[in-house]
Coordinates of C-alpha atoms in Angstrom, one line a residue:
M1 CA 140.6 112.6 172.6
E2 CA 138.1 109.5 172.0
E3 CA 140.7 106.5 170.3
R4 CA 139.0 106.3 167.0
T5 CA 138.6 102.3 165.9
V6 CA 140.4 101.4 163.0
P7 CA 140.4 98.5 160.7
T8 CA 142.6 95.6 162.1
P9 CA 145.9 95.1 159.7
E10 CA 144.3 91.6 159.1
L11 CA 141.8 93.7 157.5
L12 CA 143.8 96.2 155.5
S13 CA 146.2 92.9 154.2
A14 CA 143.0 90.9 152.8
Y15 CA 141.9 93.7 151.0
E16 CA 145.2 94.0 149.4
T17 CA 145.0 90.4 148.3
V18 CA 141.3 90.4 147.6
P19 CA 141.2 90.0 144.1
G20 CA 139.0 92.9 142.5
M21 CA 140.1 96.9 142.7
Y22 CA 139.4 98.4 146.7
L23 CA 140.0 101.2 148.2
V24 CA 140.4 102.0 152.0
L25 CA 140.6 105.3 153.4
S26 CA 140.1 107.1 156.7
D27 CA 136.5 109.0 157.8
E28 CA 139.2 112.2 156.8
L29 CA 139.9 110.4 153.4
I30 CA 143.2 109.1 154.4
I31 CA 144.4 106.4 152.1
L32 CA 144.7 103.2 153.8
T33 CA 145.5 100.8 151.1
A34 CA 144.5 99.4 148.6
S35 CA 144.1 96.3 146.6
D36 CA 147.2 94.1 144.5
A37 CA 144.2 95.7 140.7
Y38 CA 144.0 99.4 142.8
L39 CA 147.3 99.6 142.1
K40 CA 147.5 97.9 139.1
A41 CA 144.7 99.5 137.5
R42 CA 145.4 103.7 138.0
G43 CA 149.4 101.7 138.3
V44 CA 150.9 104.0 141.9
N45 CA 152.8 102.0 144.3
R46 CA 151.1 100.9 147.9
D47 CA 153.7 102.3 149.3
D48 CA 153.0 105.8 147.7
I49 CA 149.8 107.1 148.4
R50 CA 149.3 104.9 151.5
G51 CA 148.8 107.7 154.8
Q52 CA 148.7 110.5 151.9
F53 CA 145.1 112.5 151.9
L54 CA 143.2 110.9 148.6
F55 CA 142.4 114.4 146.5
D56 CA 146.5 115.2 146.6
V57 CA 147.7 111.9 145.3
F58 CA 144.1 111.8 142.7
P59 CA 142.7 115.1 142.6
P60 CA 139.3 115.9 141.3
D61 CA 138.4 116.4 137.5
P62 CA 137.7 120.1 137.1
S63 CA 135.3 118.7 134.6
I64 CA 133.1 116.8 136.5
P65 CA 130.6 118.2 138.1
Y66 CA 131.2 118.6 141.9
A67 CA 128.1 116.3 142.8
L68 CA 128.5 113.9 140.5
G69 CA 132.2 113.1 141.6
F70 CA 134.7 111.6 144.0
A71 CA 134.2 114.8 146.1
G72 CA 130.4 115.3 146.5
A73 CA 130.2 111.2 146.9
L74 CA 132.6 110.5 149.6
Q75 CA 130.9 113.7 151.1
E76 CA 127.3 112.2 151.0
V77 CA 128.8 109.1 152.2
L78 CA 130.4 110.9 155.9
S79 CA 127.1 112.8 156.5
T80 CA 124.6 110.5 156.1
G81 CA 126.5 107.0 157.1
K82 CA 124.5 105.6 153.8
A83 CA 126.2 103.5 151.3
H84 CA 126.6 105.5 147.5
Q85 CA 126.7 104.1 143.8
M86 CA 128.2 107.0 142.1
P87 CA 126.9 107.8 137.8
L88 CA 129.4 105.3 135.5
L89 CA 132.7 107.3 135.6
R90 CA 135.1 107.7 132.3
Q91 CA 138.7 107.9 134.0
E92 CA 141.5 108.3 131.3
L93 CA 144.4 106.0 132.8
P94 CA 147.7 105.1 132.3
D95 CA 147.8 101.0 129.7
P96 CA 148.9 98.9 132.2
G97 CA 150.7 96.8 128.5
N98 CA 152.1 100.1 127.8
K99 CA 152.3 103.0 130.6
T100 CA 153.0 105.8 128.0
H101 CA 149.7 105.2 127.0
I102 CA 146.3 106.9 128.4
R103 CA 143.6 105.3 127.6
P104 CA 139.5 105.7 128.5
R105 CA 138.1 103.3 131.0
Y106 CA 134.9 103.7 132.8
W107 CA 134.6 102.2 135.8
D108 CA 131.2 100.7 138.4
I109 CA 131.9 102.9 142.3
S110 CA 130.6 102.6 144.8
H111 CA 131.3 103.7 148.5
T112 CA 130.9 101.3 152.0
P113 CA 131.2 103.3 155.6
F114 CA 131.9 100.9 158.3
L115 CA 129.9 102.7 161.4
D116 CA 131.1 101.9 165.5
E117 CA 129.1 101.5 167.5
E118 CA 127.3 105.6 167.4
G119 CA 126.7 105.3 164.0
E120 CA 129.9 107.5 162.9
V121 CA 132.1 106.5 160.2
Q122 CA 135.2 105.0 160.7
Y123 CA 136.5 103.7 157.4
I124 CA 135.6 104.1 153.5
V125 CA 136.3 100.9 151.4
Q126 CA 136.3 102.3 148.2
H127 CA 134.8 100.0 145.3
S128 CA 135.5 99.9 141.4
F129 CA 134.0 97.5 139.0
D130 CA 135.5 98.2 135.3
V131 CA 132.9 98.3 133.0
T132 CA 134.7 99.2 129.7
D133 CA 134.0 95.9 127.6
L134 CA 130.7 95.9 128.3
V135 CA 130.0 100.2 127.6
Q136 CA 132.6 99.6 124.5
A137 CA 129.8 96.9 123.6
K138 CA 127.6 99.1 124.5
K139 CA 128.5 101.6 122.5
G140 CA 129.3 99.5 119.8
V141 CA 125.1 98.5 119.5
E142 CA 123.9 101.7 119.4
L143 CA 127.0 102.7 116.7
R144 CA 125.4 99.8 115.0
E145 CA 121.4 100.9 116.0
K146 CA 122.3 104.2 114.7
E147 CA 124.6 103.6 111.0
L148 CA 121.3 100.8 110.2
W149 CA 119.0 104.0 111.3
A150 CA 120.9 106.2 109.1
S151 CA 121.5 103.5 106.2
E152 CA 117.8 103.1 105.9
K153 CA 116.6 106.7 106.4
H154 CA 119.2 107.5 103.4
L155 CA 118.3 104.2 101.1
G156 CA 114.0 106.2 102.1
F157 CA 115.5 108.9 100.5
L158 CA 117.2 107.0 98.0
L159 CA 113.6 105.1 96.9
N160 CA 111.5 108.6 96.8
A161 CA 114.2 110.4 94.7
M162 CA 113.3 107.8 92.1
P163 CA 110.7 108.3 89.4
Q164 CA 109.3 105.1 90.1
Q165 CA 106.9 103.3 92.2
V166 CA 108.9 101.1 94.9
W167 CA 107.4 99.6 97.4
T168 CA 108.8 96.3 99.9
A169 CA 106.9 94.0 100.8
T170 CA 107.6 90.4 103.7
A171 CA 108.4 87.0 103.2
E172 CA 104.9 86.8 102.5
G173 CA 103.3 88.9 100.5
V174 CA 102.1 91.6 102.8
I175 CA 103.5 95.4 101.3
N176 CA 105.4 97.8 104.4
Y177 CA 106.7 100.6 102.2
V178 CA 105.7 102.0 99.8
N179 CA 108.0 105.4 98.4
Q180 CA 106.5 109.4 98.2
I181 CA 105.9 108.2 94.4
C182 CA 103.4 105.7 94.9
C183 CA 101.4 108.4 97.7
F184 CA 101.2 110.9 95.0
D185 CA 100.5 108.3 92.0
F186 CA 97.4 107.2 93.6
G187 CA 96.2 109.8 95.9
K188 CA 96.7 108.5 99.5
N189 CA 99.3 108.3 102.2
P190 CA 101.3 105.2 103.1
E191 CA 99.2 103.8 105.9
E192 CA 96.3 104.2 103.4
L193 CA 97.7 101.9 100.8
K194 CA 99.7 99.4 103.2
A195 CA 95.7 99.2 104.8
L196 CA 93.6 99.1 101.4
G197 CA 96.5 96.9 99.6
W198 CA 97.2 96.6 96.3
E199 CA 95.2 94.5 95.1
S200 CA 91.8 97.2 95.0
F201 CA 94.1 99.9 92.7
V202 CA 93.8 97.2 89.9
H203 CA 92.0 96.4 87.0
P204 CA 89.3 94.3 87.8
E205 CA 90.5 92.3 84.0
D206 CA 94.1 92.6 84.8
L207 CA 93.6 91.1 89.0
P208 CA 93.5 87.8 88.2
G209 CA 96.7 87.5 86.6
C210 CA 98.6 89.8 88.8
L211 CA 97.5 87.7 91.8
K212 CA 98.5 83.8 89.9
A213 CA 101.8 85.9 88.8
W214 CA 102.4 86.9 92.6
K215 CA 101.6 84.1 94.3
T216 CA 103.9 81.3 91.7
A217 CA 106.8 83.9 92.9
L218 CA 105.7 83.9 96.8
E219 CA 106.0 80.0 96.7
A220 CA 109.2 79.6 94.4
Q221 CA 110.5 83.1 95.3
M222 CA 111.5 83.8 91.8
E223 CA 111.1 86.7 90.5
Y224 CA 107.9 88.3 89.6
M225 CA 106.4 90.6 86.2
V226 CA 103.9 91.6 85.2
E227 CA 102.3 94.8 83.1
F228 CA 98.4 95.9 84.0
R229 CA 96.5 98.9 84.8
L230 CA 96.7 101.0 88.3
L231 CA 93.3 102.9 88.6
M232 CA 95.5 106.8 90.2
W233 CA 94.6 109.6 91.6
D234 CA 92.0 111.2 89.1
G235 CA 90.0 108.4 88.6
Q236 CA 91.8 106.7 85.5
Y237 CA 93.6 103.6 85.0
R238 CA 97.3 103.7 83.2
W239 CA 99.7 101.2 82.0
F240 CA 102.7 99.6 84.4
L241 CA 104.8 97.3 84.4
G242 CA 105.1 95.6 87.9
K243 CA 108.2 94.0 88.9
A244 CA 110.1 92.0 93.1
I245 CA 112.9 90.5 93.3
P246 CA 113.4 88.4 96.6
I247 CA 116.2 89.6 98.5
M248 CA 117.6 86.2 100.6
E249 CA 120.4 86.3 103.9
N250 CA 121.8 83.9 105.0
G251 CA 119.8 81.5 102.3
K252 CA 116.1 82.4 103.9
L253 CA 113.5 85.0 102.1
R254 CA 113.4 87.9 103.8
L255 CA 111.9 90.9 102.1
W256 CA 110.7 91.4 98.5
M257 CA 112.0 94.3 96.9
G258 CA 109.2 95.6 94.1
T259 CA 109.1 98.9 91.7
N260 CA 106.0 99.5 89.5
T261 CA 107.0 101.6 85.8
N262 CA 104.9 103.8 83.6
I263 CA 104.3 102.5 81.0
D264 CA 100.9 103.6 79.4
L265 CA 102.5 106.1 77.0
Q266 CA 104.4 102.9 76.0
K267 CA 101.5 101.3 75.7
T268 CA 99.7 104.6 73.8
N269 CA 102.7 104.6 71.5
E270 CA 101.6 100.3 70.7
Q271 CA 98.2 101.0 69.8
K272 CA 98.5 103.3 67.4
K273 CA 101.4 101.9 65.6
D274 CA 98.7 98.9 64.9
E275 CA 96.0 101.1 64.0
F276 CA 98.8 103.4 62.0
L277 CA 100.0 100.0 60.5
S278 CA 96.5 99.2 60.3
I279 CA 95.3 102.4 58.3
A280 CA 99.1 101.9 56.1
S281 CA 97.8 98.5 54.8
H282 CA 94.4 99.2 54.0
E283 CA 95.7 102.9 52.3
L284 CA 98.6 101.7 50.1
K285 CA 96.7 98.4 49.0
T286 CA 93.7 100.6 47.8
P287 CA 95.6 102.1 44.7
L288 CA 97.8 99.2 44.0
T289 CA 94.6 97.4 43.8
T290 CA 92.9 99.4 41.3
M291 CA 96.3 99.7 39.3
K292 CA 96.0 95.5 39.1
A293 CA 92.5 95.8 37.8
F294 CA 93.3 98.0 35.4
N295 CA 96.2 96.9 34.7
Q296 CA 94.7 94.2 33.3
L297 CA 91.9 95.5 32.1
M298 CA 95.1 97.2 29.6
K299 CA 95.6 93.4 28.8
R300 CA 92.3 92.9 27.8
T301 CA 91.4 95.5 25.8
T302 CA 92.2 96.5 22.3
D303 CA 90.4 100.0 21.9
P304 CA 92.0 102.9 22.5
D305 CA 89.8 105.1 24.0
K306 CA 88.8 102.8 26.6
L307 CA 92.7 102.2 26.9
Q308 CA 93.4 105.7 27.2
G309 CA 90.7 105.8 29.7
F310 CA 92.5 103.1 32.0
I311 CA 96.1 104.5 31.7
E312 CA 95.0 108.3 33.4
K313 CA 92.7 106.7 36.2
S314 CA 96.4 104.5 36.7
A315 CA 98.3 107.4 36.7
I316 CA 95.8 109.0 39.5
N317 CA 96.4 105.8 41.6
I318 CA 100.2 106.1 41.3
S319 CA 99.9 110.2 42.2
R320 CA 97.6 109.0 44.8
L321 CA 100.4 106.2 45.7
E322 CA 102.9 108.3 45.5
K323 CA 101.4 111.0 48.1
L324 CA 101.6 107.8 51.2
I325 CA 104.6 107.0 50.7
N326 CA 106.3 110.4 50.5
D327 CA 104.4 110.5 53.7
L328 CA 106.0 108.7 55.3
L329 CA 109.4 109.5 54.3
D330 CA 108.8 113.1 55.7
V331 CA 107.7 111.3 59.1
T332 CA 110.0 109.3 58.9
R333 CA 112.6 113.1 57.8
I334 CA 111.0 114.6 60.9
N335 CA 111.5 112.0 64.0
A336 CA 114.8 112.4 62.5
G337 CA 115.4 115.8 62.9
K338 CA 116.6 115.8 59.1
M339 CA 113.1 117.6 57.4
S340 CA 115.4 120.3 55.2
Y341 CA 114.0 124.0 53.6
T342 CA 115.5 125.9 50.7
M343 CA 114.2 130.0 51.9
K344 CA 113.8 131.9 48.6
E345 CA 111.5 135.2 48.4
F346 CA 108.4 133.8 46.1
D347 CA 105.1 135.7 45.2
F348 CA 102.9 134.6 47.9
G349 CA 99.5 135.0 46.4
Q350 CA 100.7 133.6 43.3
M351 CA 101.7 130.4 45.0
L352 CA 98.5 130.6 46.6
Q353 CA 95.9 131.1 43.5
E354 CA 97.6 127.9 41.7
S355 CA 97.1 125.4 44.5
V356 CA 93.5 127.2 44.8
E357 CA 93.0 125.7 41.2
S358 CA 95.3 122.6 40.9
V359 CA 93.2 121.3 43.9
Q360 CA 90.0 122.9 42.4
Y361 CA 91.1 120.4 39.3
I362 CA 90.9 117.8 41.1
S363 CA 87.3 118.3 42.9
P364 CA 84.8 118.7 40.6
N365 CA 82.1 118.2 43.3
H366 CA 83.4 121.1 45.4
K367 CA 83.5 124.8 44.4
L368 CA 86.9 126.5 45.4
I369 CA 86.4 130.1 46.5
L370 CA 89.5 132.6 46.5
N371 CA 87.7 135.5 48.5
E372 CA 91.6 137.7 49.0
K373 CA 94.5 137.1 48.0
E374 CA 97.0 139.3 49.6
K375 CA 100.1 139.7 46.9
V376 CA 102.9 139.8 48.9
L377 CA 106.5 138.7 48.3
Y378 CA 107.4 135.6 51.9
I379 CA 111.1 134.6 52.2
G380 CA 110.5 130.4 52.3
D381 CA 110.1 127.2 51.0
R382 CA 107.8 127.5 47.9
F383 CA 107.8 124.1 48.1
R384 CA 106.6 123.0 51.9
I385 CA 104.6 125.3 52.1
E386 CA 102.2 124.7 49.3
Q387 CA 102.3 120.9 50.6
V388 CA 101.0 122.3 53.3
L389 CA 98.1 124.8 51.9
N390 CA 97.1 121.8 49.5
N391 CA 96.3 119.1 52.8
F392 CA 94.2 122.0 54.0
L393 CA 92.3 122.3 51.5
T394 CA 92.5 118.4 50.4
N395 CA 91.4 118.2 54.0
A396 CA 88.5 120.2 53.1
V397 CA 88.0 118.5 50.6
K398 CA 88.2 115.6 51.8
Y399 CA 86.0 116.6 55.5
S400 CA 83.1 117.7 53.2
P401 CA 82.1 114.4 51.2
G402 CA 78.0 116.3 50.4
G403 CA 80.5 118.8 47.7
G404 CA 79.9 122.0 48.2
K405 CA 82.2 125.3 48.8
V406 CA 85.3 126.2 50.0
L407 CA 86.6 129.5 51.1
I408 CA 90.0 130.7 50.8
K409 CA 91.5 134.1 52.5
S410 CA 95.1 135.0 52.8
E411 CA 95.4 138.5 54.6
V412 CA 98.5 140.2 55.8
K413 CA 97.9 140.8 59.7
L414 CA 100.1 142.6 62.5
N415 CA 103.2 141.5 60.4
N416 CA 101.6 138.2 59.7
I417 CA 100.7 136.3 56.1
I418 CA 97.4 134.7 57.8
V419 CA 95.7 131.7 55.2
S420 CA 92.2 130.7 56.4
V421 CA 90.6 127.4 54.7
Q422 CA 86.7 127.5 55.8
D423 CA 84.9 124.1 54.9
F424 CA 80.8 123.2 55.7
G425 CA 81.8 119.5 56.2
I426 CA 81.0 117.1 59.0
G427 CA 82.9 119.5 61.3
I428 CA 84.3 118.6 64.4
A429 CA 84.5 117.5 68.0
S430 CA 86.3 119.7 70.7
N431 CA 87.8 116.6 72.4
D432 CA 89.1 115.9 68.9
L433 CA 91.2 119.2 68.3
Q434 CA 94.0 118.8 70.5
R435 CA 94.7 115.8 69.0
L436 CA 93.9 116.6 65.7
F437 CA 97.3 117.7 64.7
E438 CA 99.2 115.1 66.9
R439 CA 101.5 112.0 64.3
Y440 CA 98.5 109.4 63.3
Y441 CA 95.7 110.7 64.2
R442 CA 92.6 111.5 62.4
V443 CA 88.9 112.6 63.2
D444 CA 86.7 109.6 63.3
N445 CA 89.8 107.6 62.4
S446 CA 87.8 103.9 63.9
A447 CA 85.9 104.2 60.4
L448 CA 88.0 104.7 58.4
R449 CA 85.4 106.6 56.6
F450 CA 88.1 109.0 54.4
E451 CA 91.5 107.8 52.6
G452 CA 94.8 109.1 53.8
L453 CA 97.3 108.2 56.6
G454 CA 96.7 111.1 59.0
L455 CA 100.2 112.1 59.1
G456 CA 98.8 115.6 56.9
L457 CA 98.7 118.2 59.6
F458 CA 101.1 116.7 61.4
I459 CA 104.0 117.4 59.1
S460 CA 102.6 120.7 58.3
S461 CA 102.7 121.8 61.6
E462 CA 106.5 120.9 61.6
I463 CA 106.9 122.7 58.3
L464 CA 105.6 125.9 60.0
K465 CA 107.4 124.8 62.9
G466 CA 110.5 125.5 60.4
H467 CA 109.1 128.5 58.9
Q468 CA 108.2 130.5 62.6
G469 CA 105.1 130.1 62.1
S470 CA 101.4 128.3 63.9
F471 CA 98.2 126.7 63.3
W472 CA 95.1 126.6 64.9
L473 CA 91.0 125.8 63.7
E474 CA 87.8 126.1 64.5
S475 CA 85.2 124.1 64.3
K476 CA 81.6 123.1 65.1
P477 CA 79.9 119.4 64.3
G478 CA 77.7 119.0 61.7
E479 CA 78.4 122.6 60.3
G480 CA 81.9 122.4 59.4
S481 CA 85.4 124.3 60.1
T482 CA 88.2 126.8 59.1
F483 CA 91.7 125.8 59.5
Y484 CA 94.1 128.6 59.7
F485 CA 97.9 129.0 59.1
R486 CA 100.4 131.9 59.9
L487 CA 103.4 132.8 58.7
P488 CA 105.1 135.6 60.2
L489 CA 107.2 138.4 57.4
S490 CA 110.5 138.1 59.2
A491 CA 111.8 136.0 61.8
S492 CA 112.6 138.3 64.3
S493 CA 110.8 141.9 65.1
T494 CA 112.5 144.4 67.3
I495 CA 110.6 145.8 70.6
N496 CA 110.3 149.2 71.8
P497 CA 109.1 148.9 75.1
I498 CA 107.2 151.8 77.0
A499 CA 108.2 150.7 80.7
E500 CA 107.4 153.3 83.6
K501 CA 109.6 151.3 86.1
H502 CA 108.1 148.5 87.9
L503 CA 104.9 150.3 87.5
F504 CA 104.0 149.8 83.5
Y505 CA 105.4 147.3 81.0
K506 CA 103.8 147.9 77.4
D507 CA 105.2 146.6 73.8
D508 CA 103.1 144.8 71.2
S509 CA 103.0 141.4 72.7
I510 CA 101.8 142.4 76.3
T511 CA 100.5 145.1 78.0
I512 CA 101.4 145.1 82.2
S513 CA 99.9 147.3 85.1
Y514 CA 100.3 147.1 88.9
N515 CA 97.1 148.3 90.0
E516 CA 97.9 150.1 93.2
E517 CA 94.3 150.2 94.2
H518 CA 93.3 146.3 94.4
H519 CA 96.9 145.4 94.8
R520 CA 98.0 142.8 91.6
L521 CA 99.4 143.1 87.8
D522 CA 96.6 143.5 85.5
V523 CA 97.9 141.7 82.2
D524 CA 96.3 142.1 78.9
W525 CA 98.3 139.8 75.9
T526 CA 97.8 141.4 72.4
G527 CA 98.2 139.7 68.4
F528 CA 99.6 136.8 67.8
Q529 CA 101.2 134.6 70.1
S530 CA 105.0 132.0 70.0
F531 CA 107.4 130.8 72.3
D532 CA 109.7 132.8 72.5
S533 CA 106.9 136.0 73.3
V534 CA 105.1 134.3 76.0
Q535 CA 108.7 133.4 77.3
R536 CA 109.3 137.1 77.7
G537 CA 106.0 138.0 78.4
G538 CA 106.0 135.5 81.6
M539 CA 109.9 136.2 83.1
L540 CA 108.5 140.2 82.6
L541 CA 104.9 139.2 84.8
L542 CA 107.5 137.0 87.3
K543 CA 110.1 140.4 87.4
M544 CA 107.2 143.1 88.2
L545 CA 105.0 140.4 90.4
K546 CA 108.1 141.1 92.9
E547 CA 108.9 143.9 92.8
N548 CA 105.5 145.0 93.7
Q549 CA 105.1 142.6 96.7
C550 CA 101.9 141.4 95.0
N551 CA 100.6 137.8 95.1
K552 CA 97.4 138.1 92.5
I553 CA 97.6 138.8 88.6
L554 CA 94.6 139.0 86.8
N555 CA 95.4 137.6 83.3
D556 CA 93.4 139.2 79.8
N557 CA 93.8 136.6 76.8
R558 CA 90.7 138.3 74.5
N559 CA 93.7 139.8 72.1
V560 CA 94.8 137.3 71.7
L561 CA 94.9 135.3 68.6
G562 CA 95.6 132.3 67.4
T563 CA 97.5 129.2 68.7
W564 CA 100.5 129.3 71.3
S565 CA 100.1 126.2 72.1
E566 CA 103.6 125.2 71.4
A567 CA 104.6 127.9 74.7
S568 CA 101.4 126.1 77.0
E569 CA 104.0 123.4 78.2
W570 CA 107.0 125.7 79.6
A571 CA 103.9 127.4 81.0
G572 CA 103.3 124.8 82.9
E573 CA 106.2 123.1 84.5
V574 CA 109.0 126.3 84.1
W575 CA 106.0 129.8 84.6
F576 CA 104.3 128.4 88.0
P577 CA 106.2 126.9 89.6
M578 CA 109.3 130.5 89.7
I579 CA 106.1 132.2 90.1
E580 CA 104.3 130.8 92.8
K581 CA 108.2 131.4 94.1
A582 CA 107.8 134.4 94.1
G583 CA 104.8 134.8 95.5
L584 CA 102.1 134.0 93.4
K585 CA 98.7 132.7 95.0
Y586 CA 95.9 133.9 92.8
F587 CA 95.3 134.1 89.0
A588 CA 92.3 134.7 87.3
W589 CA 92.6 133.6 83.5
I590 CA 90.3 135.6 80.3
Y591 CA 89.9 133.4 78.1
S592 CA 90.2 134.5 74.5
P593 CA 87.6 133.7 71.6
S594 CA 90.2 131.0 70.3
V595 CA 89.3 127.5 71.1
F596 CA 93.0 126.5 70.4
S597 CA 94.3 129.8 73.0
Q598 CA 91.7 127.9 75.6
L599 CA 93.1 124.1 75.0
S600 CA 96.7 126.0 75.7
A601 CA 95.6 127.4 78.8
K602 CA 93.6 124.7 79.6
K603 CA 97.0 122.2 79.1
S604 CA 99.1 125.3 81.3
V605 CA 97.4 124.6 84.2
D606 CA 96.5 121.1 83.9
I607 CA 100.4 120.8 83.7
A608 CA 101.2 123.1 86.3
I609 CA 103.4 122.3 88.9
G610 CA 102.7 124.0 92.0
N611 CA 100.0 125.1 94.6
V612 CA 98.6 129.1 92.5
V613 CA 95.0 128.7 92.9
T614 CA 93.5 129.0 89.3
Q615 CA 90.3 130.1 87.7
F616 CA 88.6 130.8 84.6
F617 CA 87.0 133.5 83.3
T618 CA 85.0 134.5 80.1
D619 CA 84.4 138.2 81.8
I620 CA 86.0 140.2 83.4
S621 CA 84.1 141.2 85.0
I622 CA 83.9 138.3 86.8
A623 CA 87.2 137.9 87.0
E624 CA 88.0 141.0 89.0
D625 CA 85.7 140.2 91.6
W626 CA 86.6 136.9 92.5
L627 CA 90.0 138.5 92.8
N628 CA 89.2 141.6 94.8
N629 CA 87.6 139.0 97.1
K630 CA 91.1 137.1 97.6

């Protein structure tokens, strides 16, 4: 048998004392020796392992695939005669400081064969390098990077959840982040916004001041704050309060964190308040000045007839002043939620007759004609209802300065008292109709043509709401206006629906039927609508849409009377998202003849949240064709 070459005793002794972890194996994988460092790391003695088969002393880890473990590595070395580098290896080894504890160690292991003259492997030297500290350091870096990424992701989530525009900029002032609110408000994606720059969205009149304030903040590294108008996605400028603070790190400016808060409503209210105060001072001053003049005349005259006339005219101005003050007090009560009502039964027709006669007495240039007077007993606050009626009548007189007639009509319709007041005066433009009942607003208010604070209609609307009533009007510029108000004769009515499972439903305010041929819901709203009736009908639609699994609705409002403006926000912000989630995609809306009802419909769609495709129509056949083609 051919004699094998093995390392000399001197060489083996050198391996035992050399720094580093070495294990010397024969070509049959018998342990010849090991370095002191190897024995210490493994927690074994040299005499216990010398002469033993490697895998009897250190059995292979079954969790490590053969090709990646010691057996596979040594098999490759023996078959190829070439050195082999193992993948990074993790082993559980005794802690040198406490052998009862096991701790993970990471090794970079190589096997180097030593060959004879014929190229046969004679012995193998395994070198293990402990890289535990390096691996743990790398893992620490990766963990910190992961935590940083998670932190940045969490921060991004928080910034996107904020209801304000949020942005960051570099130390030099270049925008490098915008949240989703910015993208929504401006109608651009983040890259487009950063490329365009914030300056392109600022109103030209506000830009110089903004640039100056931003430059000062950058140079001084101090807080930036400015009010400016920004161009929104819809082409409208809105007021914002911009603020940014410098973020310092180790005394060095790292970045700027900024927010833009929408203050357009506050600005608008400030303008309305200033305008209102201007009008109020003018209106309050007029009767006071007149009273002062008459008082001076009364001091100078001794004529009893003239004196009586001056007293009467002073009394008229005192009444005017009293009404202005009462209006202000009513608005204060409404804002504080302290408007109270004394509900008693009274003769509505008698109250109507007396109100018309009272206004006729002080309006000699107009002829107030009470065409119809419904005889009905009504339970409500007579004083407040009379206040509403007087406001409607005096408005009709006020806005027809050329004189003429005013027509008043009262009727009971669908268990509601309906009162209409028609004048033939200046009329109201369509864009003023929706704003007419807003606080501090009045038609042609810039010219101060007519007396009064413009609070009467706002107060009237709140009184009617307190009686579960509503108001609306029809008007054409130059032809006049007809003001309506509605008062229900009973606070609630019994609903007696006709229903056929999920295919058909009908009550006094709505009819819903499933159109099997076109796989849609056909809806017919009828009569006067309130918040409750709109909400009830909307939820019925939601239920039947789900049950029939359709995605189209034909919404017919041609039989709607009056207005349902108090429910328009609910329809847009609550109902549309719910019914879209239920499957609605296409909504054909056929207008009511009532302008106020049309305005309510437009408002609902304008503020609607979601992606339902809504189209308005005046002709039902055109609406059906549109839906059928979807």
